[in-house]
CSV table of C-alpha atoms and ligand atoms in Angstrom, one decimal:
chain,number,residue,atom,x,y,z
A,1,MET,CA,0.0,0.0,0.1
A,2,SER,CA,1.7,3.2,-1.0
A,3,SER,CA,-1.2,5.6,-0.8
A,4,THR,CA,-3.6,6.1,2.1
A,5,ALA,CA,-6.2,9.0,2.1
A,6,VAL,CA,-8.1,10.1,5.5
A,7,ILE,CA,-10.9,12.2,5.5
A,8,GLY,CA,-14.0,13.6,8.1
A,9,LEU,CA,-16.6,11.4,8.4
A,10,GLN,CA,-19.1,14.0,9.7
A,11,TRP,CA,-19.1,17.6,9.4
A,12,GLY,CA,-15.7,18.0,10.4
A,13,ASP,CA,-13.9,18.7,13.4
A,14,GLU,CA,-13.7,14.7,14.0
A,15,GLY,CA,-9.8,14.9,14.9
A,16,LYS,CA,-8.4,14.6,11.8
A,17,GLY,CA,-5.3,16.5,12.4
A,18,LYS,CA,-4.3,13.8,15.2
A,19,ILE,CA,-4.8,11.0,13.4
A,20,ILE,CA,-2.8,12.3,10.2
A,21,ASP,CA,-0.2,13.6,12.6
A,22,SER,CA,0.2,9.8,13.9
A,23,LEU,CA,0.2,8.3,10.1
A,24,THR,CA,2.6,10.7,9.1
A,25,ALA,CA,5.1,8.5,11.2
A,26,THR,CA,5.0,6.2,8.2
A,27,ALA,CA,4.5,8.2,5.1
A,28,ASP,CA,6.6,10.4,3.4
A,29,MET,CA,4.4,12.9,1.7
A,30,VAL,CA,1.2,14.5,3.1
A,31,VAL,CA,-1.2,16.3,0.8
A,32,ARG,CA,-3.8,18.5,1.1
A,33,TYR,CA,-6.6,18.6,-1.9
A,34,ALA,CA,-9.4,20.4,-0.6
A,35,GLY,CA,-10.4,23.5,1.4
A,36,GLY,CA,-8.7,26.5,2.6
A,37,ASN,CA,-8.0,28.2,5.7
A,38,ASN,CA,-11.7,27.7,6.9
A,39,ALA,CA,-10.3,24.4,8.1
A,40,GLY,CA,-8.5,24.2,11.6
A,41,HIS,CA,-6.3,20.8,12.6
A,42,THR,CA,-5.3,20.5,16.4
A,43,VAL,CA,-2.5,18.3,16.6
A,44,TYR,CA,-0.7,18.2,20.1
A,45,VAL,CA,3.4,17.5,20.6
A,46,GLY,CA,3.8,16.9,24.3
A,47,ASP,CA,2.0,19.8,25.8
A,48,ASP,CA,2.4,22.0,22.9
A,49,LYS,CA,-0.5,22.8,20.9
A,50,TYR,CA,-0.3,23.4,16.9
A,51,VAL,CA,-3.5,24.4,15.1
A,52,LEU,CA,-2.9,24.1,11.3
A,53,HIS,CA,-5.1,25.5,9.2
A,54,LEU,CA,-3.6,25.5,5.3
A,55,ILE,CA,-0.3,23.5,6.0
A,56,PRO,CA,-0.5,19.7,6.1
A,57,GLY,CA,-0.6,17.8,9.2
A,58,GLY,CA,3.0,16.4,8.3
A,59,ILE,CA,4.9,19.5,8.9
A,60,LEU,CA,5.4,18.8,12.3
A,61,HIS,CA,7.7,15.7,11.3
A,62,ASP,CA,11.1,15.6,9.9
A,63,LYS,CA,11.8,14.8,6.2
A,64,LYS,CA,8.5,14.5,5.2
A,65,VAL,CA,6.9,16.5,2.0
A,66,ASN,CA,3.9,18.3,2.6
A,67,LEU,CA,2.0,19.6,-0.6
A,68,ILE,CA,-0.8,22.1,-0.6
A,69,GLY,CA,-2.6,20.5,-3.4
A,70,ARG,CA,-4.4,22.2,-6.3
A,71,GLY,CA,-7.7,22.0,-5.1
A,72,LEU,CA,-7.1,24.4,-2.2
A,73,VAL,CA,-8.0,28.2,-2.3
A,74,VAL,CA,-5.0,29.7,-0.7
A,75,ASN,CA,-5.0,32.8,1.3
A,76,LEU,CA,-1.6,34.0,0.8
A,77,ALA,CA,-1.5,36.7,3.7
A,78,ALA,CA,-3.1,33.4,6.0
A,79,LEU,CA,-0.3,31.2,4.6
A,80,HIS,CA,2.6,33.3,5.5
A,81,GLU,CA,1.1,34.0,9.2
A,82,GLU,CA,1.1,30.3,9.4
A,83,ILE,CA,4.4,29.7,8.1
A,84,ASP,CA,5.7,32.6,10.1
A,85,GLY,CA,4.3,31.3,13.4
A,86,LEU,CA,5.6,27.9,12.9
A,87,VAL,CA,9.1,29.3,11.8
A,88,ALA,CA,9.0,31.4,15.4
A,89,ARG,CA,8.6,27.9,17.4
A,90,GLY,CA,11.5,26.0,15.4
A,91,VAL,CA,9.8,24.3,12.6
A,92,PRO,CA,11.5,24.6,9.4
A,93,VAL,CA,8.4,25.1,7.2
A,94,LEU,CA,10.2,26.1,3.7
A,95,GLU,CA,12.2,22.8,3.5
A,96,ARG,CA,9.3,20.8,4.4
A,97,LEU,CA,6.4,22.6,2.4
A,98,ARG,CA,5.5,22.5,-1.4
A,99,ILE,CA,2.5,24.4,-3.0
A,100,ASP,CA,1.1,23.7,-6.1
A,101,GLY,CA,0.9,26.5,-8.3
A,102,ARG,CA,-2.5,25.4,-10.0
A,103,ALA,CA,-4.1,26.5,-6.7
A,104,HIS,CA,-6.5,29.4,-6.8
A,105,LEU,CA,-6.1,32.3,-4.4
A,106,ILE,CA,-8.4,33.9,-1.9
A,107,PHE,CA,-7.9,37.9,-2.2
A,108,PRO,CA,-9.5,40.2,0.5
A,109,TYR,CA,-12.6,41.0,-2.0
A,110,HIS,CA,-13.6,37.1,-1.4
A,111,CYS,CA,-13.6,37.5,2.3
A,112,LYS,CA,-15.8,41.0,2.2
A,113,LEU,CA,-17.9,39.0,-0.4
A,114,ASP,CA,-18.5,36.0,2.1
A,115,GLY,CA,-19.8,38.3,4.5
A,116,MET,CA,-22.1,40.3,2.1
A,117,VAL,CA,-23.6,37.2,0.5
A,118,GLU,CA,-24.3,35.8,3.9
A,119,LYS,CA,-26.1,38.7,5.2
A,120,TRP,CA,-28.4,38.7,1.9
A,121,ARG,CA,-28.9,35.0,2.5
A,122,GLY,CA,-30.9,36.2,5.7
A,123,SER,CA,-32.2,33.3,7.7
A,124,GLY,CA,-31.0,31.1,5.2
A,125,ARG,CA,-27.1,32.0,6.1
A,126,ILE,CA,-25.1,29.0,5.7
A,127,GLY,CA,-22.8,30.2,8.8
A,128,THR,CA,-19.7,30.3,7.0
A,129,THR,CA,-16.2,30.7,8.5
A,130,GLY,CA,-16.0,34.3,6.7
A,131,ARG,CA,-12.7,33.1,5.1
A,132,GLY,CA,-13.9,33.9,1.5
A,133,ILE,CA,-13.9,30.1,0.5
A,134,GLY,CA,-17.1,30.1,-1.3
A,135,PRO,CA,-16.4,33.4,-3.6
A,136,ALA,CA,-12.9,32.1,-4.2
A,137,TYR,CA,-14.3,28.6,-5.5
A,138,ALA,CA,-17.2,30.3,-7.4
A,139,ASP,CA,-14.5,32.6,-9.4
A,140,LYS,CA,-12.6,29.5,-10.2
A,141,VAL,CA,-15.6,27.9,-11.6
A,142,ALA,CA,-16.8,31.2,-13.2
A,143,ARG,CA,-13.0,31.1,-14.8
A,144,THR,CA,-12.4,34.4,-13.4
A,145,GLY,CA,-10.3,33.4,-10.5
A,146,ILE,CA,-6.5,33.7,-10.2
A,147,ARG,CA,-4.0,31.0,-9.5
A,148,LEU,CA,-0.9,31.2,-7.6
A,149,ILE,CA,1.2,30.5,-10.8
A,150,ASP,CA,-0.6,33.4,-12.7
A,151,VAL,CA,0.9,35.6,-10.1
A,152,LEU,CA,4.6,34.9,-10.7
A,153,ASP,CA,4.1,36.5,-14.4
A,154,ALA,CA,3.8,40.3,-13.5
A,155,GLU,CA,2.1,41.3,-16.5
A,156,TYR,CA,-0.5,38.7,-16.7
A,157,PHE,CA,-1.0,39.1,-12.9
A,158,LYS,CA,-2.0,42.6,-13.7
A,159,GLU,CA,-4.6,41.8,-16.5
A,160,ARG,CA,-6.4,39.3,-14.3
A,161,LEU,CA,-6.4,41.1,-11.1
A,162,ASN,CA,-7.6,44.5,-12.8
A,163,ALA,CA,-10.4,42.9,-14.8
A,164,ALA,CA,-11.2,40.7,-11.4
A,165,LEU,CA,-11.5,43.9,-9.3
A,166,ALA,CA,-13.2,46.0,-11.9
A,167,GLU,CA,-15.9,43.1,-11.8
A,168,LYS,CA,-15.9,42.7,-7.8
A,169,ASP,CA,-16.1,46.8,-7.3
A,170,ALA,CA,-19.2,47.0,-9.6
A,171,VAL,CA,-21.0,44.0,-7.7
A,172,MET,CA,-20.0,45.8,-4.4
A,173,ARG,CA,-21.7,49.0,-5.4
A,174,GLU,CA,-24.6,47.9,-7.6
A,175,VAL,CA,-25.4,44.9,-6.0
A,176,TYR,CA,-24.7,45.1,-2.2
A,177,GLY,CA,-24.5,49.0,-2.3
A,178,VAL,CA,-21.3,49.5,-0.6
A,179,GLU,CA,-18.2,51.4,-1.3
A,180,PRO,CA,-15.6,48.8,-2.3
A,181,ASP,CA,-12.5,48.5,0.0
A,182,SER,CA,-9.3,50.5,-1.6
A,183,HIS,CA,-7.1,48.0,-3.4
A,184,ASP,CA,-3.8,50.2,-3.7
A,185,ASP,CA,-1.3,47.6,-2.3
A,186,LEU,CA,-2.8,44.0,-3.6
A,187,TYR,CA,-1.2,44.0,-6.7
A,188,GLU,CA,2.5,44.8,-5.1
A,189,THR,CA,1.9,42.5,-1.7
A,190,THR,CA,0.4,39.6,-3.7
A,191,ILE,CA,3.4,39.4,-5.9
A,192,GLU,CA,5.9,39.9,-3.0
A,193,GLN,CA,3.7,37.0,-1.2
A,194,ALA,CA,3.9,35.1,-3.9
A,195,ALA,CA,7.6,35.5,-4.8
A,196,ALA,CA,8.5,34.5,-1.4
A,197,LEU,CA,6.9,31.5,-2.1
A,198,ARG,CA,8.5,30.8,-5.7
A,199,ASP,CA,11.2,28.1,-4.6
A,200,ILE,CA,8.5,25.8,-2.8
A,201,ILE,CA,6.1,26.1,-6.1
A,202,VAL,CA,5.6,23.0,-7.9
A,203,ASP,CA,3.6,21.1,-10.2
A,204,GLY,CA,2.1,18.9,-7.2
A,205,GLY,CA,0.4,16.0,-9.4
A,206,LYS,CA,3.8,15.7,-11.1
A,207,LEU,CA,5.5,15.3,-7.7
A,208,ILE,CA,2.8,12.8,-6.1
A,209,ARG,CA,2.9,10.7,-9.1
A,210,GLU,CA,6.5,10.7,-9.2
A,211,ALA,CA,6.9,9.8,-5.5
A,212,TYR,CA,4.1,7.0,-5.8
A,213,ALA,CA,5.8,5.4,-8.8
A,214,ALA,CA,9.2,5.4,-6.8
A,215,GLY,CA,7.7,3.7,-3.8
A,216,LYS,CA,6.8,6.5,-1.5
A,217,LYS,CA,4.2,6.5,0.8
A,218,VAL,CA,1.7,9.1,0.1
A,219,LEU,CA,-1.0,10.5,2.7
A,220,PHE,CA,-4.0,12.3,1.6
A,221,GLU,CA,-5.5,14.4,4.2
A,222,GLY,CA,-9.2,15.7,3.9
A,223,ALA,CA,-10.4,18.6,5.4
A,224,GLN,CA,-14.0,19.5,7.0
A,225,GLY,CA,-16.1,16.3,6.7
A,226,ALA,CA,-18.1,14.0,4.2
A,227,MET,CA,-21.5,15.9,5.1
A,228,LEU,CA,-20.0,19.2,4.2
A,229,ASP,CA,-19.3,17.5,0.5
A,230,LEU,CA,-20.2,20.0,-2.3
A,231,ASP,CA,-22.4,17.6,-3.7
A,232,ALA,CA,-22.8,14.6,-1.2
A,233,GLY,CA,-23.5,16.6,1.6
A,234,THR,CA,-26.3,18.4,3.3
A,235,TYR,CA,-26.7,21.2,0.4
A,236,PRO,CA,-26.8,24.2,0.8
A,237,TYR,CA,-25.3,23.7,4.0
A,238,VAL,CA,-22.1,22.4,2.8
A,239,THR,CA,-18.5,24.0,1.9
A,240,SER,CA,-17.7,24.7,-2.1
A,241,SER,CA,-15.5,22.0,-2.2
A,242,TRP,CA,-15.0,18.0,-2.4
A,243,THR,CA,-14.3,17.2,0.9
A,244,GLY,CA,-14.6,13.2,0.4
A,245,ILE,CA,-12.4,10.9,-1.5
A,246,ALA,CA,-13.9,11.6,-4.6
A,247,GLY,CA,-12.3,15.2,-4.2
A,248,ILE,CA,-8.6,13.9,-4.3
A,249,ALA,CA,-7.8,13.1,-8.1
A,250,GLY,CA,-9.4,16.7,-8.7
A,251,GLY,CA,-7.8,18.4,-5.9
A,252,THR,CA,-4.0,16.8,-6.9
A,253,GLY,CA,-3.8,15.5,-10.1
A,254,PHE,CA,-3.3,12.0,-8.5
A,255,PRO,CA,-5.4,9.2,-10.6
A,256,ALA,CA,-8.4,8.5,-8.8
A,257,ASN,CA,-7.9,4.4,-9.2
A,258,LYS,CA,-4.4,4.8,-7.3
A,259,VAL,CA,-5.6,5.8,-4.1
A,260,ASP,CA,-5.0,2.2,-2.1
A,261,ARG,CA,-6.6,2.7,1.1
A,262,ALA,CA,-9.6,5.1,2.3
A,263,LEU,CA,-10.1,5.9,5.9
A,264,ALA,CA,-12.2,8.2,7.9
A,265,VAL,CA,-12.5,9.5,11.3
A,266,THR,CA,-15.2,9.8,13.2
A,267,LYS,CA,-16.3,11.3,16.6
A,268,ALA,CA,-17.8,8.6,19.0
A,269,TYR,CA,-20.6,11.2,18.8
A,270,CYS,CA,-21.5,14.1,16.4
A,271,THR,CA,-20.8,17.9,16.1
A,272,ARG,CA,-21.3,20.4,13.4
A,273,VAL,CA,-20.4,24.0,13.0
A,274,GLY,CA,-22.8,26.6,11.4
A,275,GLU,CA,-26.2,26.0,10.2
A,276,GLY,CA,-27.8,23.2,8.2
A,277,PRO,CA,-29.6,19.9,9.2
A,278,PHE,CA,-28.4,18.2,12.1
A,279,PRO,CA,-30.8,15.2,13.0
A,280,SER,CA,-29.3,13.7,16.1
A,281,GLU,CA,-28.3,16.9,17.6
A,282,LEU,CA,-29.3,17.6,21.6
A,283,HIS,CA,-30.6,20.8,22.4
A,284,GLY,CA,-30.8,20.2,26.3
A,285,LYS,CA,-28.3,19.7,29.4
A,286,VAL,CA,-26.9,16.6,27.6
A,287,GLY,CA,-25.7,18.2,24.5
A,288,GLU,CA,-24.3,21.0,26.8
A,289,ASP,CA,-22.5,18.3,28.9
A,290,LEU,CA,-20.9,16.9,25.7
A,291,ARG,CA,-19.7,20.3,24.4
A,292,ALA,CA,-18.1,20.8,27.9
A,293,ALA,CA,-16.6,17.4,28.2
A,294,GLY,CA,-15.4,17.7,24.4
A,295,GLY,CA,-14.4,21.3,24.8
A,296,GLU,CA,-16.4,21.5,21.3
A,297,PHE,CA,-15.2,25.2,19.9
A,298,GLY,CA,-14.3,25.6,16.7
A,299,ALA,CA,-10.7,25.8,16.1
A,300,THR,CA,-10.9,28.1,13.3
A,301,THR,CA,-13.4,30.7,14.3
A,302,GLY,CA,-14.2,29.5,18.4
A,303,ARG,CA,-17.7,29.1,17.7
A,304,PRO,CA,-19.6,26.7,20.1
A,305,ARG,CA,-20.0,23.6,18.2
A,306,ARG,CA,-23.6,22.0,17.9
A,307,CYS,CA,-23.6,18.6,19.8
A,308,GLY,CA,-25.5,15.1,19.3
A,309,TRP,CA,-25.5,11.8,19.6
A,310,PHE,CA,-23.7,9.7,17.0
A,311,ASP,CA,-25.7,9.3,13.6
A,312,ALA,CA,-25.3,6.0,12.1
A,313,VAL,CA,-27.8,7.1,9.4
A,314,GLN,CA,-25.5,9.5,8.7
A,315,ALA,CA,-22.3,7.7,9.2
A,316,ARG,CA,-23.3,4.8,6.8
A,317,TYR,CA,-24.0,7.0,4.2
A,318,ALA,CA,-20.8,8.5,4.1
A,319,CYS,CA,-18.9,5.4,4.6
A,320,GLU,CA,-20.9,4.0,1.5
A,321,PHE,CA,-20.1,7.0,-1.0
A,322,ASN,CA,-16.7,7.1,0.2
A,323,GLY,CA,-15.8,3.5,-0.3
A,324,LEU,CA,-14.2,3.4,3.0
A,325,ASP,CA,-11.7,0.5,4.4
A,326,GLY,CA,-11.8,1.4,7.9
A,327,VAL,CA,-12.7,4.3,10.5
A,328,PHE,CA,-11.2,5.8,13.2
A,329,ILE,CA,-12.9,6.7,16.3
A,330,THR,CA,-12.1,9.6,18.3
A,331,LYS,CA,-12.9,11.2,21.3
A,332,LEU,CA,-14.5,8.3,22.9
A,333,ASP,CA,-13.1,8.9,26.7
A,334,ILE,CA,-15.5,11.9,26.1
A,335,LEU,CA,-18.7,9.8,26.6
A,336,SER,CA,-17.2,8.6,30.2
A,337,GLY,CA,-19.7,9.3,32.8
A,338,PHE,CA,-23.1,9.2,30.8
A,339,ASP,CA,-25.5,6.8,32.0
A,340,GLU,CA,-26.8,5.7,28.8
A,341,ILE,CA,-25.8,6.5,25.4
A,342,GLN,CA,-27.9,7.1,22.5
A,343,VAL,CA,-27.4,6.5,18.9
A,344,CYS,CA,-29.5,7.8,15.7
A,345,VAL,CA,-30.2,4.3,13.8
A,346,ALA,CA,-33.5,5.9,11.8
A,347,TYR,CA,-35.3,9.0,10.7
A,348,LYS,CA,-38.8,9.5,11.2
A,349,LEU,CA,-40.1,12.0,8.4
A,350,ALA,CA,-42.8,14.3,8.7
A,351,ASP,CA,-45.3,12.0,6.9
A,352,GLY,CA,-44.4,9.7,9.7
A,353,THR,CA,-42.3,7.0,7.8
A,354,GLU,CA,-39.1,5.6,8.9
A,355,VAL,CA,-36.0,5.9,6.8
A,356,THR,CA,-32.5,4.5,7.2
A,357,GLU,CA,-31.0,6.1,4.4
A,358,TYR,CA,-29.7,9.7,4.3
A,359,PRO,CA,-32.4,11.7,2.5
A,360,ALA,CA,-31.1,14.2,-0.1
A,361,GLU,CA,-34.2,16.5,0.2
A,362,GLY,CA,-33.3,19.4,2.8
A,363,SER,CA,-36.9,19.9,3.2
A,364,LYS,CA,-37.2,16.3,4.5
A,365,LEU,CA,-33.9,16.7,6.7
A,366,GLU,CA,-35.0,19.8,8.5
A,367,GLY,CA,-38.0,17.9,10.2
A,368,VAL,CA,-36.6,14.7,10.6
A,369,VAL,CA,-37.2,13.0,14.3
A,370,PRO,CA,-34.4,11.1,15.1
A,371,ILE,CA,-35.0,7.8,16.2
A,372,PHE,CA,-32.3,6.6,19.2
A,373,GLU,CA,-31.5,3.0,20.2
A,374,SER,CA,-30.0,3.4,24.0
A,375,LEU,CA,-26.9,1.7,25.1
A,376,PRO,CA,-25.7,1.3,28.7
A,377,GLY,CA,-22.9,4.0,29.0
A,378,TRP,CA,-19.6,3.4,31.3
A,379,SER,CA,-18.2,5.5,34.0
A,380,GLU,CA,-14.7,4.5,34.3
A,381,ASP,CA,-11.8,7.1,32.7
A,382,LEU,CA,-10.4,5.8,29.4
A,383,THR,CA,-7.4,8.2,29.0
A,384,ALA,CA,-4.8,6.0,29.9
A,385,ALA,CA,-6.3,3.1,28.2
A,386,THR,CA,-3.7,1.7,25.4
A,387,SER,CA,-5.7,-1.4,24.0
A,388,LEU,CA,-8.9,-2.8,24.0
A,389,ALA,CA,-8.4,-5.1,27.0
A,390,ASP,CA,-7.9,-1.8,28.9
A,391,LEU,CA,-11.6,-0.7,28.4
A,392,PRO,CA,-14.8,-1.3,30.1
A,393,GLU,CA,-17.1,-3.9,28.4
A,394,ASN,CA,-19.9,-1.5,27.6
A,395,CYS,CA,-17.6,1.0,25.7
A,396,ILE,CA,-16.4,-2.2,23.9
A,397,ASN,CA,-20.1,-3.0,23.4
A,398,TYR,CA,-20.7,0.6,22.3
A,399,VAL,CA,-18.0,0.8,19.6
A,400,ARG,CA,-18.9,-2.9,18.3
A,401,PHE,CA,-22.4,-1.5,17.7
A,402,MET,CA,-21.0,1.8,15.8
A,403,GLN,CA,-19.2,-0.7,13.6
A,404,LYS,CA,-22.1,-2.7,12.7
A,405,GLN,CA,-24.0,0.5,11.9
A,406,MET,CA,-21.2,1.6,9.6
A,407,CYS,CA,-20.6,-2.0,8.0
A,408,VAL,CA,-17.0,-0.7,8.2
A,409,PRO,CA,-14.0,-2.1,10.5
A,410,VAL,CA,-13.1,0.1,13.0
A,411,VAL,CA,-9.4,0.5,13.1
A,412,SER,CA,-8.6,2.5,15.8
A,413,LEU,CA,-9.3,4.4,18.9
A,414,SER,CA,-8.5,7.7,20.3
A,415,VAL,CA,-9.2,8.5,24.3
A,416,GLY,CA,-7.2,11.9,24.4
A,417,PRO,CA,-5.8,14.4,22.5
A,418,GLY,CA,-1.9,13.4,23.1
A,419,ARG,CA,0.2,11.4,20.5
A,420,SER,CA,0.3,8.3,22.8
A,421,GLN,CA,-3.4,8.4,23.5
A,422,SER,CA,-4.7,6.1,20.6
A,423,PHE,CA,-4.5,2.5,19.9
A,424,GLU,CA,-5.0,0.1,16.9
A,425,CYS,CA,-7.8,-2.1,17.5
A,426,GLU,CA,-9.8,-5.1,15.6
A,427,ILE,CA,-13.3,-6.0,16.8
A,428,SER,CA,-14.0,-9.4,15.2
A,429,GLU,CA,-17.8,-9.3,14.2
A,430,VAL,CA,-19.2,-9.9,10.9
A,431,VAL,CA,-19.2,-6.5,9.8
A,432,ASN,CA,-22.8,-6.2,7.8
A,433,ALA,CA,-25.6,-5.2,10.5
B,501,IMP,P1,-17.1,27.9,4.3
B,501,IMP,O1,-16.4,26.6,4.0
B,501,IMP,O2,-16.5,28.5,5.2
B,501,IMP,O3,-18.0,28.5,3.4
B,501,IMP,O4,-18.4,27.5,5.3
B,501,IMP,C1,-19.5,26.3,4.7
B,501,IMP,C2,-20.1,25.5,6.0
B,501,IMP,O5,-18.7,24.4,6.5
B,501,IMP,C3,-20.1,26.4,7.3
B,501,IMP,O6,-21.1,25.7,8.1
B,501,IMP,C4,-18.7,25.9,8.2
B,501,IMP,O7,-19.1,26.2,9.5
B,501,IMP,C5,-18.5,24.9,7.7
B,501,IMP,N1,-17.3,24.4,8.0
B,501,IMP,C6,-16.0,25.1,6.9
B,501,IMP,N2,-15.0,24.4,7.6
B,501,IMP,C7,-15.0,23.4,8.3
B,501,IMP,C8,-14.2,22.9,9.3
B,501,IMP,O8,-13.1,22.6,9.1
B,501,IMP,N3,-14.8,22.2,10.5
B,501,IMP,C9,-16.3,22.4,10.4
B,501,IMP,N4,-16.9,22.7,9.8
B,501,IMP,C10,-16.4,23.7,9.0
């Protein structure tokens, strides 16, 4: 096996950062393929906490190539800030980082538009991170976007930027009725920011294909989660990229049929930030207890996350369309102390029918009533567990239940944020529920 992908199974924030960090030990290259600095991947090294937004999770390891793939939208100011922050902490970022010249850029006008569009959506707002992600991807698809490689040709960049600014300024004035920000130094600043990266700009697809052909191990790092996928997720309450396994080929230039192992990370319960359907959401005290116990506040925006029980309908759907080989469960320790733990196993629709398949219709999803199955909880602290044998029986049964519901083997459990607080596991049982 020389290529492995790890994606989020739910709505993001599943703890992918930690899993990627641990898998990096056996990889040669770590590649991001979608999203931008809307992501926030937290990694602990000892007591030191690192939050990565654009830079792949292998950056904290020596001798690994970390690639920002062509499918990302990159805010150069944010990228430099992230690089500088890591360099100040002693991480030799420029030795380890590469960026695909085909990646599109996020400009300040994208961030401004993100806010404007949200305001106009009113009660239908998505609750975006405000990082300009949607408007930058929209420009890419509309073919008015600007790629990193385009900035290296100053004359060409000037033409593209002037055309984009003329259009964006008109939209600001005519549609939103606001005076556009000054763009005085945008051209020069962007050229400087891109020039500082010149030595690490590459053809990412070629880099990965050659590494793979040479027997190197490539790790693809998903951002956000399966349910935020532009096509498969809870549209329109999604992000603007392909967050699942399907995003890898387009977002990197690595052929789809060469992804050897597809893995996903799920929390032992569910969270979601921003608006949109969340069938197993808990509104009362149990939800608040989960948020407090799990420290469920956004790594990028600091927003409190909505919390709920594990949703097997959603998880199974995400396992299926991503063709997964295995699942990591994170934050299992957070469930210690709950007398009973519930799992959403079906949805009751407004007309009274029960379904176990994830509905595509937003209108159906908004009104579903979750059907829960209740399992006995456990009180033991799990944070020092190093194998299945250290877990209480009720906890093992809970994991077994999750596995049965997902129809995909659970391959590892995480019981705390530290690098040592996870272990491989194999729960033998016919996987088909
Ligand atoms: P956008 O990606 O900023 O456009 O936001 C679209 C939706 O995706 C919003 O509901 C965000 O809260 C959500 N989202 C974007 N990135 C992340 C992430 O990394 N974790 C969790 N939710 C995210």
